[in-house]
Each structure stands twice: as structure tokens, then as C-alpha cells.
Short mmCIF file of N, CA and C in Angstrom, two decimals:
data_model
loop_
_atom_site.label_atom_id
_atom_site.label_comp_id
_atom_site.label_asym_id
_atom_site.label_seq_id
_atom_site.Cartn_x
_atom_site.Cartn_y
_atom_site.Cartn_z
N UNK A 1 -73.67 3.33 16.98
CA UNK A 1 -75.04 4.08 16.32
C UNK A 1 -75.47 2.52 17.01
N UNK A 2 -75.97 3.20 18.09
CA UNK A 2 -77.61 2.41 19.71
C UNK A 2 -77.29 1.00 19.48
N UNK A 3 -76.20 -0.26 18.43
CA UNK A 3 -76.29 -1.19 18.15
C UNK A 3 -76.09 -1.82 19.84
N UNK A 4 -76.99 -2.73 19.96
CA UNK A 4 -76.24 -3.21 21.22
C UNK A 4 -76.72 -5.08 21.66
N UNK A 5 -76.27 -5.64 21.88
CA UNK A 5 -75.20 -7.57 22.07
C UNK A 5 -75.67 -7.22 23.43
N UNK A 6 -76.48 -8.10 24.22
CA UNK A 6 -77.11 -8.22 25.66
C UNK A 6 -76.71 -9.90 25.36
N UNK A 7 -75.72 -10.14 26.66
CA UNK A 7 -76.22 -12.39 26.56
C UNK A 7 -76.18 -12.39 28.01
N UNK A 8 -76.76 -13.47 28.03
CA UNK A 8 -76.01 -13.89 29.47
C UNK A 8 -75.44 -15.11 29.76
N UNK A 9 -75.17 -16.02 30.21
CA UNK A 9 -74.25 -16.81 30.82
C UNK A 9 -74.59 -17.71 30.90
N UNK A 10 -74.04 -18.51 30.23
CA UNK A 10 -74.51 -20.17 29.17
C UNK A 10 -74.45 -20.78 30.41
N UNK A 11 -75.57 -21.61 30.43
CA UNK A 11 -76.09 -23.21 31.59
C UNK A 11 -74.08 -23.68 30.65
N UNK A 12 -74.36 -24.91 32.15
CA UNK A 12 -73.56 -25.39 32.21
C UNK A 12 -73.46 -26.32 31.07
N UNK A 13 -75.06 -26.67 30.37
CA UNK A 13 -74.93 -27.72 29.72
C UNK A 13 -74.50 -27.43 28.31
N UNK A 14 -74.44 -25.83 27.72
CA UNK A 14 -74.18 -25.19 26.92
C UNK A 14 -72.63 -25.34 26.31
N UNK A 15 -71.62 -24.68 27.87
CA UNK A 15 -70.98 -24.47 28.22
C UNK A 15 -69.56 -25.74 27.43
N UNK A 16 -70.66 -26.65 28.34
CA UNK A 16 -70.19 -27.90 28.05
C UNK A 16 -69.87 -28.79 26.64
N UNK A 17 -71.07 -28.30 26.15
CA UNK A 17 -70.65 -28.34 24.74
C UNK A 17 -69.97 -27.95 23.61
N UNK A 18 -70.07 -26.62 24.56
CA UNK A 18 -69.02 -25.62 23.72
C UNK A 18 -67.47 -26.34 23.70
N UNK A 19 -67.37 -26.96 24.59
CA UNK A 19 -66.29 -27.35 24.73
C UNK A 19 -66.35 -28.84 24.08
N UNK A 20 -66.96 -29.20 23.90
CA UNK A 20 -67.09 -30.59 23.47
C UNK A 20 -66.42 -30.72 21.89
N UNK A 21 -67.54 -29.23 21.27
CA UNK A 21 -68.18 -29.10 20.17
C UNK A 21 -66.24 -28.57 19.64
N UNK A 22 -65.34 -27.83 20.43
CA UNK A 22 -64.43 -27.27 20.49
C UNK A 22 -63.50 -28.79 20.19
N UNK A 23 -63.17 -29.52 20.86
CA UNK A 23 -62.47 -30.97 21.01
C UNK A 23 -62.71 -31.38 19.51
N UNK A 24 -63.55 -31.26 19.14
CA UNK A 24 -64.32 -32.44 17.71
C UNK A 24 -63.39 -32.15 15.99
N UNK A 25 -63.15 -32.48 15.97
CA UNK A 25 -62.15 -32.39 14.55
C UNK A 25 -62.79 -32.00 12.81
N UNK A 26 -64.38 -32.44 13.98
CA UNK A 26 -65.48 -32.28 12.20
C UNK A 26 -65.57 -30.37 12.37
N UNK A 27 -65.81 -30.38 14.37
CA UNK A 27 -66.62 -29.13 14.11
C UNK A 27 -65.31 -27.68 14.10
N UNK A 28 -65.51 -27.09 12.70
CA UNK A 28 -64.63 -26.30 12.70
C UNK A 28 -64.99 -24.74 14.44
N UNK A 29 -63.86 -24.36 14.70
CA UNK A 29 -63.69 -23.51 15.97
C UNK A 29 -64.88 -22.64 16.12
N UNK A 30 -65.01 -21.89 14.84
CA UNK A 30 -65.62 -20.57 14.39
C UNK A 30 -66.88 -21.35 14.40
N UNK A 31 -67.71 -22.34 14.48
CA UNK A 31 -68.20 -22.81 14.11
C UNK A 31 -69.60 -23.29 16.23
N UNK A 32 -68.46 -23.76 16.79
CA UNK A 32 -68.50 -23.59 18.48
C UNK A 32 -68.97 -22.09 18.22
N UNK A 33 -67.66 -20.94 18.53
CA UNK A 33 -68.32 -19.85 18.77
C UNK A 33 -69.37 -19.62 18.48
N UNK A 34 -69.92 -19.25 17.57
CA UNK A 34 -70.86 -18.77 16.75
C UNK A 34 -72.23 -19.32 17.41
N UNK A 35 -72.34 -20.66 17.58
CA UNK A 35 -73.31 -21.42 18.65
C UNK A 35 -73.15 -20.88 20.05
N UNK A 36 -72.25 -20.79 20.43
CA UNK A 36 -72.38 -20.16 21.86
C UNK A 36 -73.14 -19.19 22.32
N UNK A 37 -71.88 -18.13 21.11
CA UNK A 37 -72.20 -16.64 21.67
C UNK A 37 -74.42 -16.91 21.02
N UNK A 38 -74.97 -17.14 19.70
CA UNK A 38 -75.92 -17.37 19.67
C UNK A 38 -77.34 -18.03 20.83
N UNK A 39 -76.63 -18.95 21.11
CA UNK A 39 -77.00 -19.33 21.66
C UNK A 39 -77.82 -18.34 23.78
N UNK A 40 -76.44 -17.76 23.36
CA UNK A 40 -76.60 -17.13 24.78
C UNK A 40 -77.32 -15.11 24.93
N UNK A 41 -77.32 -14.94 23.29
CA UNK A 41 -77.89 -13.78 22.49
C UNK A 41 -78.91 -13.59 23.27
N UNK A 42 -78.98 -12.43 24.37
CA UNK A 42 -80.70 -11.20 24.61
C UNK A 42 -80.75 -10.99 23.88
N UNK A 43 -80.29 -9.85 23.95
CA UNK A 43 -80.78 -8.48 22.59
C UNK A 43 -79.79 -8.66 21.74
N UNK A 44 -80.12 -8.47 20.39
CA UNK A 44 -81.25 -8.38 19.74
C UNK A 44 -82.01 -9.57 20.03
N UNK A 45 -83.29 -9.64 20.51
CA UNK A 45 -83.58 -10.87 20.47
C UNK A 45 -84.24 -10.82 19.33
N UNK A 46 -84.00 -11.14 18.29
CA UNK A 46 -84.45 -10.80 16.54
C UNK A 46 -83.75 -12.14 16.23
N UNK A 47 -84.27 -12.86 15.47
CA UNK A 47 -82.58 -13.39 14.78
C UNK A 47 -82.31 -13.17 14.18
N UNK A 48 -82.99 -11.97 13.18
CA UNK A 48 -81.96 -11.66 12.02
C UNK A 48 -81.90 -10.19 12.08
N UNK A 49 -82.36 -9.72 13.43
CA UNK A 49 -81.63 -8.15 14.12
C UNK A 49 -80.12 -8.58 14.36
N UNK A 50 -79.96 -9.67 14.65
CA UNK A 50 -78.68 -10.86 16.10
C UNK A 50 -78.02 -10.49 14.09
N UNK A 51 -78.30 -11.10 13.30
CA UNK A 51 -77.28 -11.47 12.42
C UNK A 51 -77.36 -10.67 11.70
N UNK A 52 -77.41 -9.61 11.22
CA UNK A 52 -77.36 -8.20 11.01
C UNK A 52 -76.21 -7.60 11.56
N UNK A 53 -76.32 -7.51 13.06
CA UNK A 53 -75.62 -7.12 13.61
C UNK A 53 -74.18 -7.75 13.78
N UNK A 54 -74.08 -9.22 13.68
CA UNK A 54 -72.85 -10.24 13.65
C UNK A 54 -72.36 -10.01 12.24
N UNK A 55 -73.21 -9.41 11.36
CA UNK A 55 -71.71 -9.01 9.58
C UNK A 55 -72.05 -8.47 9.57
N UNK A 56 -72.43 -7.50 10.52
CA UNK A 56 -71.67 -5.81 10.45
C UNK A 56 -70.79 -5.86 11.25
N UNK A 57 -70.25 -6.30 12.20
CA UNK A 57 -69.29 -6.60 13.37
C UNK A 57 -68.98 -7.68 13.56
N UNK A 58 -68.05 -8.69 12.65
CA UNK A 58 -68.31 -9.97 13.09
C UNK A 58 -67.17 -10.50 14.72
N UNK A 59 -66.05 -9.08 14.18
CA UNK A 59 -65.38 -9.45 15.63
C UNK A 59 -66.15 -9.65 16.47
N UNK A 60 -66.96 -9.03 16.40
CA UNK A 60 -68.11 -9.33 17.67
C UNK A 60 -68.18 -10.81 18.36
N UNK A 61 -68.15 -11.39 17.81
CA UNK A 61 -68.36 -12.97 18.03
C UNK A 61 -67.54 -13.43 18.85
N UNK A 62 -66.14 -12.99 18.42
CA UNK A 62 -65.06 -13.70 19.40
C UNK A 62 -65.28 -12.70 20.67
N UNK A 63 -65.05 -11.42 20.91
CA UNK A 63 -64.95 -10.50 21.68
C UNK A 63 -66.11 -11.71 23.27
N UNK A 64 -68.11 -11.85 22.09
CA UNK A 64 -68.85 -12.27 23.22
C UNK A 64 -68.18 -13.45 23.72
N UNK A 65 -67.70 -14.25 22.49
CA UNK A 65 -67.71 -15.51 23.18
C UNK A 65 -66.38 -15.50 24.55
N UNK A 66 -65.63 -14.61 24.12
CA UNK A 66 -64.50 -14.33 25.56
C UNK A 66 -65.40 -14.22 26.57
N UNK A 67 -66.07 -13.32 27.04
CA UNK A 67 -67.13 -12.26 27.58
C UNK A 67 -67.35 -13.15 28.27
N UNK A 68 -68.43 -14.74 27.16
CA UNK A 68 -68.88 -15.64 27.40
C UNK A 68 -68.03 -16.61 28.16
N UNK A 69 -67.19 -17.29 28.30
CA UNK A 69 -66.70 -18.27 28.90
C UNK A 69 -66.20 -17.70 30.26
N UNK A 70 -65.43 -16.20 30.37
CA UNK A 70 -65.65 -15.73 31.14
C UNK A 70 -66.22 -15.43 32.44
N UNK A 71 -67.49 -14.83 31.60
CA UNK A 71 -68.84 -15.51 33.15
C UNK A 71 -68.84 -16.76 33.36
N UNK A 72 -69.12 -18.25 32.07
CA UNK A 72 -69.01 -18.93 32.74
C UNK A 72 -67.58 -20.15 33.28
N UNK A 73 -66.84 -18.62 34.13
CA UNK A 73 -65.64 -18.52 35.25
C UNK A 73 -64.33 -19.43 35.07
N UNK A 74 -64.08 -19.35 33.95
CA UNK A 74 -63.11 -18.93 33.24
C UNK A 74 -62.29 -18.57 33.21
N UNK A 75 -61.09 -18.64 34.24
CA UNK A 75 -60.19 -17.71 34.88
C UNK A 75 -60.03 -17.23 35.82
N UNK A 76 -61.50 -18.11 36.76
CA UNK A 76 -61.08 -18.34 37.80
C UNK A 76 -60.88 -19.17 38.74
N UNK A 77 -60.05 -18.29 39.44
CA UNK A 77 -58.99 -18.90 41.02
C UNK A 77 -59.04 -20.32 41.14
N UNK A 78 -59.88 -21.00 41.32
CA UNK A 78 -59.86 -22.63 42.02
C UNK A 78 -59.32 -22.27 44.14
N UNK A 79 -59.39 -22.55 44.38
CA UNK A 79 -58.57 -22.03 45.49
C UNK A 79 -58.85 -23.34 47.11
N UNK A 80 -57.71 -23.81 46.88
CA UNK A 80 -57.78 -25.03 47.73
C UNK A 80 -57.06 -24.71 48.94
N UNK A 81 -56.95 -26.01 49.77
CA UNK A 81 -57.84 -25.64 50.96
C UNK A 81 -56.18 -27.05 51.73
N UNK A 82 -55.67 -27.19 52.34
CA UNK A 82 -55.36 -28.83 53.57
C UNK A 82 -53.80 -28.22 53.09
N UNK A 83 -53.09 -29.29 53.60
CA UNK A 83 -51.72 -29.22 52.93
C UNK A 83 -50.75 -30.84 53.07
#
């Protein structure tokens, strides 16, 4: 129905804050996930429009967080040299 979510790659600081919040017993996982997604949302640019999109499609937050983790390098394999 024409709704579009555009994300940018999280900065190192944003991603580290996300990881710290996940480890904090006082912060809910859903809150940490939402904060990361909102910080990296480019479109819709208007906060009210983004809120409306997430209200209509709340599962989009989960998928967006997974996509942001991939953009940040989660799942990328480090190459070891030497022996």
C-alpha cells in the first residue's frame, strides 16, 4: 500500500549502545530494538509517519532490527591468517 521504510547503517556508537541495552536487565529487549530502529530510520522522515507505520506493522520493527544487525556486520565471518 505504498508504505516504505528506509534504513541507514547504524554507527558504531549506536550499535554498541544497542548491545549494551540488550545486556542491561533494566532495559527491555523490545525497547532496545525500537531505539535502534528509530535511530536508523531515514524514511519516513516525519516521526509521526514512522510511528504510524510501526503501529500498523509492529513486526516491521523486528525485521528492521535484523536488517540493521546485518548492515552492521553481524554474521560476517572474520578471516584468520597464520597457523
